[in-house]
């Protein structure tokens, strides 16, 4: 059976490096099932290591954490405009994100109906073009917030659109816009609370922008889109096995589109891992942006002539022909391997490994 293996020791090392490099509060971002590592397992490990502030993008993930023993604060990064969700947020003591007038009004109404005061972080759009108020709206936003008596601001944040760029110019511009917006809030009588703008690349590249907190996700996995001078190690590999093995004569095709032909008699093995399991994307493409990932898949399925390898019984075995949906073929000609022997796939991004595959923490 295939398993995604997560080495806890490496994870802890990465967490130590992150802690050492921050004097600010660390908000561990655990969206998308903790980047594929498994939400609860990952949160528990971080909790045991003194991380007490988490962020997720999905209300279900927030509730799941709350209901399963995670005691730290939980910031929901996605604002809601729906009463039903606002009620769940307030009932569970999740910190909401307010990024529009409607989201403020609905949160206030939900909190009032439950006779509570709901904490929220204000989101400012400093150039991403997604959630958040535009800086020029700040004066009205401040009046609005002050008029709503069942919600209370405990933080203010923004998000970089291109902190992984080689050119820091746009990040500096966003940072300056953010600082100006905060000043404007204060002039309008609203204290920003916890100020945060850095994601992982910005956390690594711009220590001067750490402010009161940093929102770090991919750095825990050692998979950041910028040079990693901090010795963060990549987390996660896939463990599988040889499920079939046989000999092929010289000049025999292997796989779809006839891209590979044996140039001698060969022994091959079949490994039951394919695109469906997140395998087959190019090595250096470690982006976590879903749009990128989808376009990689589209391109890679057609194009690959792979010279990639996996480890079979600890030895490198070349991948032959194309990777399929459910499996691929490896060269076992010079490897002593049999059906049932272990195959390790190091070049895999946990985010792409579907939830049908068991996570194993070692
Ligand atoms: C995903 C996300 C983060 C974390 O980004 P990483 O680069 O993985 O650290 C931080 N803030 C917001 C709003 C996000 O959506």
mmCIF file of C-alpha atoms and ligand atoms in Angstrom:
data_model
loop_
_atom_site.group_PDB
_atom_site.id
_atom_site.type_symbol
_atom_site.label_atom_id
_atom_site.label_comp_id
_atom_site.label_asym_id
_atom_site.label_seq_id
_atom_site.Cartn_x
_atom_site.Cartn_y
_atom_site.Cartn_z
ATOM 1 C CA UNK A 1 0.000 0.000 0.000
ATOM 2 C CA UNK A 2 1.263 3.477 -0.841
ATOM 3 C CA UNK A 3 2.037 5.832 2.013
ATOM 4 C CA UNK A 4 3.108 9.423 2.321
ATOM 5 C CA UNK A 5 5.861 9.357 4.908
ATOM 6 C CA UNK A 6 6.543 12.386 7.056
ATOM 7 C CA UNK A 7 9.726 12.518 9.067
ATOM 8 C CA UNK A 8 8.899 14.203 12.334
ATOM 9 C CA UNK A 9 12.520 14.843 13.201
ATOM 10 C CA UNK A 10 13.025 16.910 10.050
ATOM 11 C CA UNK A 11 9.790 18.740 10.676
ATOM 12 C CA UNK A 12 10.927 19.654 14.165
ATOM 13 C CA UNK A 13 14.258 20.844 12.822
ATOM 14 C CA UNK A 14 12.469 23.106 10.357
ATOM 15 C CA UNK A 15 10.225 24.398 13.143
ATOM 16 C CA UNK A 16 13.305 25.175 15.254
ATOM 17 C CA UNK A 17 14.916 27.076 12.383
ATOM 18 C CA UNK A 18 11.728 29.065 11.852
ATOM 19 C CA UNK A 19 11.432 29.898 15.542
ATOM 20 C CA UNK A 20 15.065 30.936 15.745
ATOM 21 C CA UNK A 21 14.659 33.313 12.838
ATOM 22 C CA UNK A 22 11.660 35.117 14.200
ATOM 23 C CA UNK A 23 11.279 37.449 17.067
ATOM 24 C CA UNK A 24 7.626 37.860 16.121
ATOM 25 C CA UNK A 25 4.714 35.587 16.892
ATOM 26 C CA UNK A 26 4.504 32.619 14.554
ATOM 27 C CA UNK A 27 1.156 31.902 12.961
ATOM 28 C CA UNK A 28 1.432 28.437 11.438
ATOM 29 C CA UNK A 29 -0.602 28.277 8.236
ATOM 30 C CA UNK A 30 -2.213 24.851 7.914
ATOM 31 C CA UNK A 31 -4.441 25.329 4.913
ATOM 32 C CA UNK A 32 -5.140 22.579 2.380
ATOM 33 C CA UNK A 33 -4.888 19.763 4.901
ATOM 34 C CA UNK A 34 -1.669 21.313 6.212
ATOM 35 C CA UNK A 35 -0.172 21.404 2.723
ATOM 36 C CA UNK A 36 -0.950 17.716 2.390
ATOM 37 C CA UNK A 37 0.783 16.597 5.575
ATOM 38 C CA UNK A 38 -2.457 15.936 7.441
ATOM 39 C CA UNK A 39 -4.118 18.743 9.374
ATOM 40 C CA UNK A 40 -4.412 17.301 12.874
ATOM 41 C CA UNK A 41 -1.143 15.400 13.011
ATOM 42 C CA UNK A 42 0.777 18.437 11.875
ATOM 43 C CA UNK A 43 -1.077 20.805 14.214
ATOM 44 C CA UNK A 44 -0.446 18.490 17.164
ATOM 45 C CA UNK A 45 3.267 18.343 16.498
ATOM 46 C CA UNK A 46 3.449 22.117 16.278
ATOM 47 C CA UNK A 47 1.337 22.507 19.405
ATOM 48 C CA UNK A 48 3.712 20.245 21.328
ATOM 49 C CA UNK A 49 6.481 22.545 20.181
ATOM 50 C CA UNK A 50 5.010 25.730 21.539
ATOM 51 C CA UNK A 51 3.258 27.012 18.452
ATOM 52 C CA UNK A 52 -0.069 28.379 19.662
ATOM 53 C CA UNK A 53 -1.443 30.312 16.719
ATOM 54 C CA UNK A 54 -2.754 28.672 13.559
ATOM 55 C CA UNK A 55 -4.380 29.805 10.337
ATOM 56 C CA UNK A 56 -6.536 27.863 7.890
ATOM 57 C CA UNK A 57 -8.481 28.821 4.788
ATOM 58 C CA UNK A 58 -11.503 26.595 5.306
ATOM 59 C CA UNK A 59 -14.039 26.865 8.116
ATOM 60 C CA UNK A 60 -14.285 23.061 8.295
ATOM 61 C CA UNK A 61 -10.569 22.859 9.000
ATOM 62 C CA UNK A 62 -10.877 25.490 11.725
ATOM 63 C CA UNK A 63 -13.680 23.587 13.445
ATOM 64 C CA UNK A 64 -11.835 20.301 13.063
ATOM 65 C CA UNK A 65 -8.843 21.754 14.906
ATOM 66 C CA UNK A 66 -11.011 23.197 17.653
ATOM 67 C CA UNK A 67 -12.900 19.951 18.145
ATOM 68 C CA UNK A 68 -9.775 17.844 18.313
ATOM 69 C CA UNK A 69 -7.735 19.321 21.075
ATOM 70 C CA UNK A 70 -5.910 22.179 19.396
ATOM 71 C CA UNK A 71 -5.962 24.884 22.024
ATOM 72 C CA UNK A 72 -4.192 27.716 20.238
ATOM 73 C CA UNK A 73 -5.867 30.555 18.437
ATOM 74 C CA UNK A 74 -7.183 29.870 14.968
ATOM 75 C CA UNK A 75 -7.426 32.542 12.323
ATOM 76 C CA UNK A 76 -9.720 31.830 9.390
ATOM 77 C CA UNK A 77 -8.002 33.440 6.400
ATOM 78 C CA UNK A 78 -11.102 33.457 4.233
ATOM 79 C CA UNK A 79 -13.698 36.105 5.075
ATOM 80 C CA UNK A 80 -17.294 34.997 4.969
ATOM 81 C CA UNK A 81 -20.397 36.781 3.769
ATOM 82 C CA UNK A 82 -22.706 34.009 4.899
ATOM 83 C CA UNK A 83 -24.626 34.017 8.151
ATOM 84 C CA UNK A 84 -24.446 30.258 8.500
ATOM 85 C CA UNK A 85 -20.645 30.324 8.423
ATOM 86 C CA UNK A 86 -20.395 33.407 10.624
ATOM 87 C CA UNK A 87 -22.394 31.586 13.302
ATOM 88 C CA UNK A 88 -20.013 28.629 13.170
ATOM 89 C CA UNK A 89 -17.046 30.988 13.440
ATOM 90 C CA UNK A 90 -18.455 32.717 16.522
ATOM 91 C CA UNK A 91 -19.692 29.548 18.201
ATOM 92 C CA UNK A 92 -16.278 27.952 17.888
ATOM 93 C CA UNK A 93 -14.259 30.963 18.940
ATOM 94 C CA UNK A 94 -12.446 31.124 15.614
ATOM 95 C CA UNK A 95 -10.881 34.467 14.714
ATOM 96 C CA UNK A 96 -12.609 35.760 11.602
ATOM 97 C CA UNK A 97 -11.137 37.771 8.780
ATOM 98 C CA UNK A 98 -13.079 40.893 7.900
ATOM 99 C CA UNK A 99 -12.350 42.169 4.427
ATOM 100 C CA UNK A 100 -15.562 43.844 3.346
ATOM 101 C CA UNK A 101 -18.455 45.775 4.801
ATOM 102 C CA UNK A 102 -20.766 42.801 4.427
ATOM 103 C CA UNK A 103 -18.392 40.438 6.207
ATOM 104 C CA UNK A 104 -18.195 42.906 9.118
ATOM 105 C CA UNK A 105 -21.955 43.307 9.341
ATOM 106 C CA UNK A 106 -22.652 39.601 9.160
ATOM 107 C CA UNK A 107 -20.054 38.739 11.774
ATOM 108 C CA UNK A 108 -21.476 41.374 14.087
ATOM 109 C CA UNK A 109 -24.999 40.093 13.584
ATOM 110 C CA UNK A 110 -23.938 36.492 14.214
ATOM 111 C CA UNK A 111 -22.089 37.477 17.377
ATOM 112 C CA UNK A 112 -25.025 39.589 18.617
ATOM 113 C CA UNK A 113 -27.437 36.714 18.078
ATOM 114 C CA UNK A 114 -25.211 34.502 20.219
ATOM 115 C CA UNK A 115 -24.689 37.225 22.795
ATOM 116 C CA UNK A 116 -20.941 37.216 22.203
ATOM 117 C CA UNK A 117 -18.141 39.460 21.077
ATOM 118 C CA UNK A 118 -16.283 38.022 18.089
ATOM 119 C CA UNK A 119 -12.586 38.649 17.501
ATOM 120 C CA UNK A 120 -11.492 39.434 13.986
ATOM 121 C CA UNK A 121 -8.441 40.449 11.994
ATOM 122 C CA UNK A 122 -8.919 43.182 9.446
ATOM 123 C CA UNK A 123 -7.624 42.359 5.985
ATOM 124 C CA UNK A 124 -6.184 45.098 3.822
ATOM 125 C CA UNK A 125 -5.650 44.623 0.099
ATOM 126 C CA UNK A 126 -2.281 46.255 -0.524
ATOM 127 C CA UNK A 127 -1.981 44.920 -4.055
ATOM 128 C CA UNK A 128 -2.953 41.273 -4.200
ATOM 129 C CA UNK A 129 -6.392 42.024 -5.590
ATOM 130 C CA UNK A 130 -8.187 39.395 -3.592
ATOM 131 C CA UNK A 131 -9.711 39.719 -0.114
ATOM 132 C CA UNK A 132 -9.524 42.914 1.882
ATOM 133 C CA UNK A 133 -10.363 46.589 2.020
ATOM 134 C CA UNK A 134 -8.536 49.016 -0.209
ATOM 135 C CA UNK A 135 -6.402 51.481 1.766
ATOM 136 C CA UNK A 136 -8.536 54.429 0.640
ATOM 137 C CA UNK A 137 -11.547 52.864 2.328
ATOM 138 C CA UNK A 138 -9.868 52.938 5.757
ATOM 139 C CA UNK A 139 -11.655 55.992 7.208
ATOM 140 C CA UNK A 140 -15.094 54.514 6.483
ATOM 141 C CA UNK A 141 -13.954 51.099 7.632
ATOM 142 C CA UNK A 142 -12.885 52.588 10.935
ATOM 143 C CA UNK A 143 -16.262 54.258 11.484
ATOM 144 C CA UNK A 144 -17.978 51.013 10.594
ATOM 145 C CA UNK A 145 -15.895 48.938 13.002
ATOM 146 C CA UNK A 146 -16.446 51.406 15.807
ATOM 147 C CA UNK A 147 -20.180 51.293 15.264
ATOM 148 C CA UNK A 148 -20.409 47.508 15.569
ATOM 149 C CA UNK A 149 -20.475 46.526 19.206
ATOM 150 C CA UNK A 150 -20.283 42.734 18.949
ATOM 151 C CA UNK A 151 -17.024 42.510 17.042
ATOM 152 C CA UNK A 152 -13.571 43.447 18.174
ATOM 153 C CA UNK A 153 -10.402 43.919 16.151
ATOM 154 C CA UNK A 154 -7.397 41.951 17.404
ATOM 155 C CA UNK A 155 -5.215 42.060 14.314
ATOM 156 C CA UNK A 156 -4.642 43.629 10.911
ATOM 157 C CA UNK A 157 -2.967 41.942 7.984
ATOM 158 C CA UNK A 158 -2.210 41.865 4.306
ATOM 159 C CA UNK A 159 -0.800 39.346 1.847
ATOM 160 C CA UNK A 160 2.062 39.611 -0.651
ATOM 161 C CA UNK A 161 1.405 38.680 -4.262
ATOM 162 C CA UNK A 162 5.003 38.195 -5.372
ATOM 163 C CA UNK A 163 7.288 37.870 -2.373
ATOM 164 C CA UNK A 164 8.981 34.938 -4.118
ATOM 165 C CA UNK A 165 10.124 37.259 -6.916
ATOM 166 C CA UNK A 166 13.811 37.914 -7.488
ATOM 167 C CA UNK A 167 12.866 41.606 -7.441
ATOM 168 C CA UNK A 168 11.657 42.849 -4.069
ATOM 169 C CA UNK A 169 10.192 46.085 -5.415
ATOM 170 C CA UNK A 170 6.510 45.126 -5.355
ATOM 171 C CA UNK A 171 6.857 43.637 -1.871
ATOM 172 C CA UNK A 172 8.373 46.835 -0.537
ATOM 173 C CA UNK A 173 5.570 48.792 -2.145
ATOM 174 C CA UNK A 174 2.949 46.539 -0.545
ATOM 175 C CA UNK A 175 4.684 46.752 2.812
ATOM 176 C CA UNK A 176 4.772 50.548 2.685
ATOM 177 C CA UNK A 177 1.132 50.674 1.678
ATOM 178 C CA UNK A 178 0.327 48.425 4.613
ATOM 179 C CA UNK A 179 2.202 50.607 7.087
ATOM 180 C CA UNK A 180 0.470 53.709 5.759
ATOM 181 C CA UNK A 181 -2.901 52.020 6.079
ATOM 182 C CA UNK A 182 -2.152 51.149 9.683
ATOM 183 C CA UNK A 183 -1.196 54.716 10.441
ATOM 184 C CA UNK A 184 -4.425 55.875 8.880
ATOM 185 C CA UNK A 185 -6.343 53.436 11.066
ATOM 186 C CA UNK A 186 -4.704 54.871 14.154
ATOM 187 C CA UNK A 187 -5.483 58.400 13.025
ATOM 188 C CA UNK A 188 -9.080 57.257 12.749
ATOM 189 C CA UNK A 189 -9.108 55.905 16.255
ATOM 190 C CA UNK A 190 -8.682 52.180 15.599
ATOM 191 C CA UNK A 191 -5.722 50.255 16.997
ATOM 192 C CA UNK A 192 -4.633 47.533 14.545
ATOM 193 C CA UNK A 193 -3.813 44.813 17.078
ATOM 194 C CA UNK A 194 -1.425 42.153 15.792
ATOM 195 C CA UNK A 195 0.112 43.381 12.539
ATOM 196 C CA UNK A 196 1.251 40.745 10.016
ATOM 197 C CA UNK A 197 2.115 40.591 6.344
ATOM 198 C CA UNK A 198 4.875 37.974 5.812
ATOM 199 C CA UNK A 199 4.280 34.565 4.262
ATOM 200 C CA UNK A 200 7.168 32.076 4.028
ATOM 201 C CA UNK A 201 9.188 33.687 1.234
ATOM 202 C CA UNK A 202 8.846 37.130 2.824
ATOM 203 C CA UNK A 203 9.645 35.657 6.219
ATOM 204 C CA UNK A 204 12.934 34.336 4.846
ATOM 205 C CA UNK A 205 13.796 37.316 2.656
ATOM 206 C CA UNK A 206 12.591 40.342 4.611
ATOM 207 C CA UNK A 207 13.266 40.102 8.369
ATOM 208 C CA UNK A 208 12.587 43.815 8.590
ATOM 209 C CA UNK A 209 8.956 43.169 7.660
ATOM 210 C CA UNK A 210 8.185 40.585 10.342
ATOM 211 C CA UNK A 211 6.169 43.090 12.431
ATOM 212 C CA UNK A 212 4.155 41.489 15.265
ATOM 213 C CA UNK A 213 3.567 38.131 13.606
ATOM 214 C CA UNK A 214 4.502 36.081 10.542
ATOM 215 C CA UNK A 215 2.242 33.628 8.705
ATOM 216 C CA UNK A 216 4.361 30.660 7.807
ATOM 217 C CA UNK A 217 3.208 27.584 5.918
ATOM 218 C CA UNK A 218 5.452 26.164 3.228
ATOM 219 C CA UNK A 219 8.640 26.893 5.185
ATOM 220 C CA UNK A 220 7.667 24.189 7.681
ATOM 221 C CA UNK A 221 7.787 21.753 4.769
ATOM 222 C CA UNK A 222 11.076 23.166 3.523
ATOM 223 C CA UNK A 223 9.379 23.907 0.222
ATOM 224 C CA UNK A 224 9.680 27.610 -0.400
ATOM 225 C CA UNK A 225 9.936 29.298 -3.752
ATOM 226 C CA UNK A 226 13.006 31.292 -2.766
ATOM 227 C CA UNK A 227 16.595 30.401 -1.982
ATOM 228 C CA UNK A 228 16.607 28.654 1.316
ATOM 229 C CA UNK A 229 19.719 29.759 3.121
ATOM 230 C CA UNK A 230 18.431 28.413 6.406
ATOM 231 C CA UNK A 231 18.940 24.703 5.791
ATOM 232 C CA UNK A 232 15.228 23.980 5.862
ATOM 233 C CA UNK A 233 14.759 20.412 4.715
ATOM 234 C CA UNK A 234 12.081 19.095 2.402
ATOM 235 C CA UNK A 235 9.457 17.094 4.216
ATOM 236 C CA UNK A 236 7.584 14.139 2.832
ATOM 237 C CA UNK A 237 8.255 11.229 0.511
ATOM 238 C CA UNK A 238 6.087 8.538 -0.962
ATOM 239 C CA UNK A 239 6.647 4.888 -0.107
ATOM 240 C CA UNK A 240 5.380 2.226 -2.480
ATOM 241 C CA UNK A 241 6.438 -1.196 -3.739
ATOM 242 C CA UNK A 242 7.059 -3.247 -6.838
ATOM 243 C CA UNK A 243 3.778 -4.958 -7.711
ATOM 244 C CA UNK A 244 4.869 -6.734 -10.882
ATOM 245 C CA UNK A 245 8.173 -7.659 -12.456
ATOM 246 C CA UNK A 246 9.058 -9.243 -15.803
ATOM 247 C CA UNK A 247 11.589 -9.543 -18.615
ATOM 248 C CA UNK A 248 11.203 -7.745 -21.917
ATOM 249 C CA UNK A 249 13.162 -8.537 -25.094
ATOM 250 C CA UNK A 250 15.267 -6.009 -26.971
ATOM 251 C CA UNK A 251 13.356 -3.490 -29.094
ATOM 252 C CA UNK A 252 10.122 -3.634 -27.086
ATOM 253 C CA UNK A 253 7.956 -0.584 -26.433
ATOM 254 C CA UNK A 254 7.186 0.613 -22.912
ATOM 255 C CA UNK A 255 4.145 2.793 -22.246
ATOM 256 C CA UNK A 256 1.740 5.186 -23.934
ATOM 257 C CA UNK A 257 2.729 7.088 -27.052
ATOM 258 C CA UNK A 258 5.626 4.695 -27.673
ATOM 259 C CA UNK A 259 8.209 7.050 -26.255
ATOM 260 C CA UNK A 260 10.532 4.350 -24.928
ATOM 261 C CA UNK A 261 11.993 1.273 -26.621
ATOM 262 C CA UNK A 262 14.314 -1.232 -24.978
ATOM 263 C CA UNK A 263 17.804 -1.261 -26.500
ATOM 264 C CA UNK A 264 18.656 -4.610 -24.891
ATOM 265 C CA UNK A 265 16.797 -7.339 -23.015
ATOM 266 C CA UNK A 266 15.579 -5.715 -19.815
ATOM 267 C CA UNK A 267 13.985 -6.569 -16.534
ATOM 268 C CA UNK A 268 11.240 -4.136 -15.561
ATOM 269 C CA UNK A 269 9.138 -3.505 -12.484
ATOM 270 C CA UNK A 270 5.772 -1.799 -12.127
ATOM 271 C CA UNK A 271 5.097 0.700 -9.336
ATOM 272 C CA UNK A 272 1.449 1.547 -8.514
ATOM 273 C CA UNK A 273 1.849 5.306 -8.273
ATOM 274 C CA UNK A 274 0.790 7.772 -10.944
ATOM 275 C CA UNK A 275 -0.601 11.185 -11.694
ATOM 276 C CA UNK A 276 -3.629 10.379 -9.594
ATOM 277 C CA UNK A 277 -1.338 10.211 -6.595
ATOM 278 C CA UNK A 278 0.474 13.436 -7.397
ATOM 279 C CA UNK A 279 3.525 11.846 -8.980
ATOM 280 C CA UNK A 280 4.983 12.902 -12.287
ATOM 281 C CA UNK A 281 5.386 16.619 -11.949
ATOM 282 C CA UNK A 282 8.773 18.023 -12.657
ATOM 283 C CA UNK A 283 11.203 18.120 -9.815
ATOM 284 C CA UNK A 284 11.900 21.763 -9.426
ATOM 285 C CA UNK A 285 8.279 22.733 -9.572
ATOM 286 C CA UNK A 286 7.479 22.976 -5.953
ATOM 287 C CA UNK A 287 4.922 25.703 -6.124
ATOM 288 C CA UNK A 288 1.882 25.444 -3.945
ATOM 289 C CA UNK A 289 -0.269 27.621 -6.139
ATOM 290 C CA UNK A 290 -3.027 25.465 -7.486
ATOM 291 C CA UNK A 291 -3.202 27.315 -10.793
ATOM 292 C CA UNK A 292 0.474 26.552 -11.413
ATOM 293 C CA UNK A 293 0.054 22.961 -10.433
ATOM 294 C CA UNK A 294 -2.852 22.419 -12.805
ATOM 295 C CA UNK A 295 -0.986 23.911 -15.713
ATOM 296 C CA UNK A 296 2.088 21.788 -14.907
ATOM 297 C CA UNK A 297 -0.037 18.675 -14.985
ATOM 298 C CA UNK A 298 -1.535 19.630 -18.315
ATOM 299 C CA UNK A 299 1.882 20.259 -19.802
ATOM 300 C CA UNK A 300 3.707 17.381 -18.214
ATOM 301 C CA UNK A 301 1.299 14.648 -19.184
ATOM 302 C CA UNK A 302 1.966 15.256 -22.842
ATOM 303 C CA UNK A 303 5.586 16.208 -22.831
ATOM 304 C CA UNK A 304 7.679 14.173 -20.508
ATOM 305 C CA UNK A 305 10.571 12.071 -21.624
ATOM 306 C CA UNK A 306 11.691 11.220 -18.169
ATOM 307 C CA UNK A 307 15.200 10.503 -17.061
ATOM 308 C CA UNK A 308 13.954 10.519 -13.514
ATOM 309 C CA UNK A 309 14.571 7.791 -11.031
ATOM 310 C CA UNK A 310 13.167 6.359 -7.842
ATOM 311 C CA UNK A 311 14.831 4.279 -5.162
ATOM 312 C CA UNK A 312 14.226 0.542 -5.256
ATOM 313 C CA UNK A 313 15.745 -1.227 -2.273
ATOM 314 C CA UNK A 314 17.834 1.901 -1.832
ATOM 315 C CA UNK A 315 19.202 1.822 -5.384
ATOM 316 C CA UNK A 316 18.392 4.246 -8.173
ATOM 317 C CA UNK A 317 16.039 2.799 -10.750
ATOM 318 C CA UNK A 318 15.225 4.804 -13.885
ATOM 319 C CA UNK A 319 11.646 5.472 -14.864
ATOM 320 C CA UNK A 320 10.923 4.046 -18.308
ATOM 321 C CA UNK A 321 8.339 5.607 -20.609
ATOM 322 C CA UNK A 322 5.551 7.825 -19.459
ATOM 323 C CA UNK A 323 4.004 7.958 -16.046
ATOM 324 C CA UNK A 324 0.366 6.855 -16.207
ATOM 325 C CA UNK A 325 -2.626 7.677 -14.073
ATOM 326 C CA UNK A 326 -2.070 4.766 -11.700
ATOM 327 C CA UNK A 327 1.431 3.447 -12.282
ATOM 328 C CA UNK A 328 4.816 3.667 -13.941
ATOM 329 C CA UNK A 329 7.567 1.317 -15.032
ATOM 330 C CA UNK A 330 11.145 1.183 -13.711
ATOM 331 C CA UNK A 331 14.309 -0.453 -14.951
ATOM 332 C CA UNK A 332 15.326 -3.333 -12.674
ATOM 333 C CA UNK A 333 17.877 -4.836 -15.072
ATOM 334 C CA UNK A 334 20.790 -4.204 -12.733
ATOM 335 C CA UNK A 335 18.921 -4.174 -9.466
ATOM 336 C CA UNK A 336 18.215 -7.115 -7.252
ATOM 337 C CA UNK A 337 14.518 -6.514 -6.619
ATOM 338 C CA UNK A 338 11.363 -8.585 -6.462
ATOM 339 C CA UNK A 339 7.637 -8.121 -6.197
ATOM 340 C CA UNK A 340 6.877 -6.602 -2.795
ATOM 341 C CA UNK A 341 10.182 -4.738 -2.475
ATOM 342 C CA UNK A 342 10.147 -1.147 -1.314
ATOM 343 C CA UNK A 343 10.114 1.828 -3.665
ATOM 344 C CA UNK A 344 10.807 5.347 -2.398
ATOM 345 C CA UNK A 345 9.719 8.410 -4.374
ATOM 346 C CA UNK A 346 11.500 11.469 -3.100
ATOM 347 C CA UNK A 347 10.399 13.919 -5.744
ATOM 348 C CA UNK A 348 6.886 14.415 -4.627
ATOM 349 C CA UNK A 349 5.065 17.413 -3.258
ATOM 350 C CA UNK A 350 2.785 16.346 -0.371
ATOM 351 C CA UNK A 351 0.212 18.939 -1.411
ATOM 352 C CA UNK A 352 -0.388 16.945 -4.584
ATOM 353 C CA UNK A 353 -0.755 13.619 -2.858
ATOM 354 C CA UNK A 354 -4.483 12.959 -2.623
ATOM 355 C CA UNK A 355 -6.194 12.188 0.643
ATOM 356 C CA UNK A 356 -6.774 8.613 -0.512
ATOM 357 C CA UNK A 357 -3.164 7.955 0.445
ATOM 358 C CA UNK A 358 -2.425 7.270 4.084
ATOM 359 C CA UNK A 359 -0.067 9.600 5.937
ATOM 360 C CA UNK A 360 2.514 7.916 8.095
ATOM 361 C CA UNK A 361 4.462 9.930 10.652
ATOM 362 C CA UNK A 362 7.814 8.415 11.559
HETATM 363 C C1 LIG B 1 -1.046 30.486 2.141
HETATM 364 C C2 LIG B 1 -1.014 31.726 2.884
HETATM 365 C C3 LIG B 1 0.065 32.006 3.743
HETATM 366 C C4 LIG B 1 1.248 31.097 3.895
HETATM 367 O O1 LIG B 1 2.021 31.078 2.726
HETATM 368 P P1 LIG B 1 3.390 30.266 2.670
HETATM 369 O O2 LIG B 1 4.140 30.903 1.573
HETATM 370 O O3 LIG B 1 3.034 28.855 2.418
HETATM 371 O O4 LIG B 1 4.047 30.451 3.979
HETATM 372 C C5 LIG B 1 0.002 33.179 4.464
HETATM 373 N N1 LIG B 1 -1.045 34.028 4.355
HETATM 374 C C6 LIG B 1 -2.087 33.790 3.550
HETATM 375 C C7 LIG B 1 -3.205 34.771 3.477
HETATM 376 C C8 LIG B 1 -2.107 32.644 2.781
HETATM 377 O O5 LIG B 1 -3.144 32.410 1.969
#
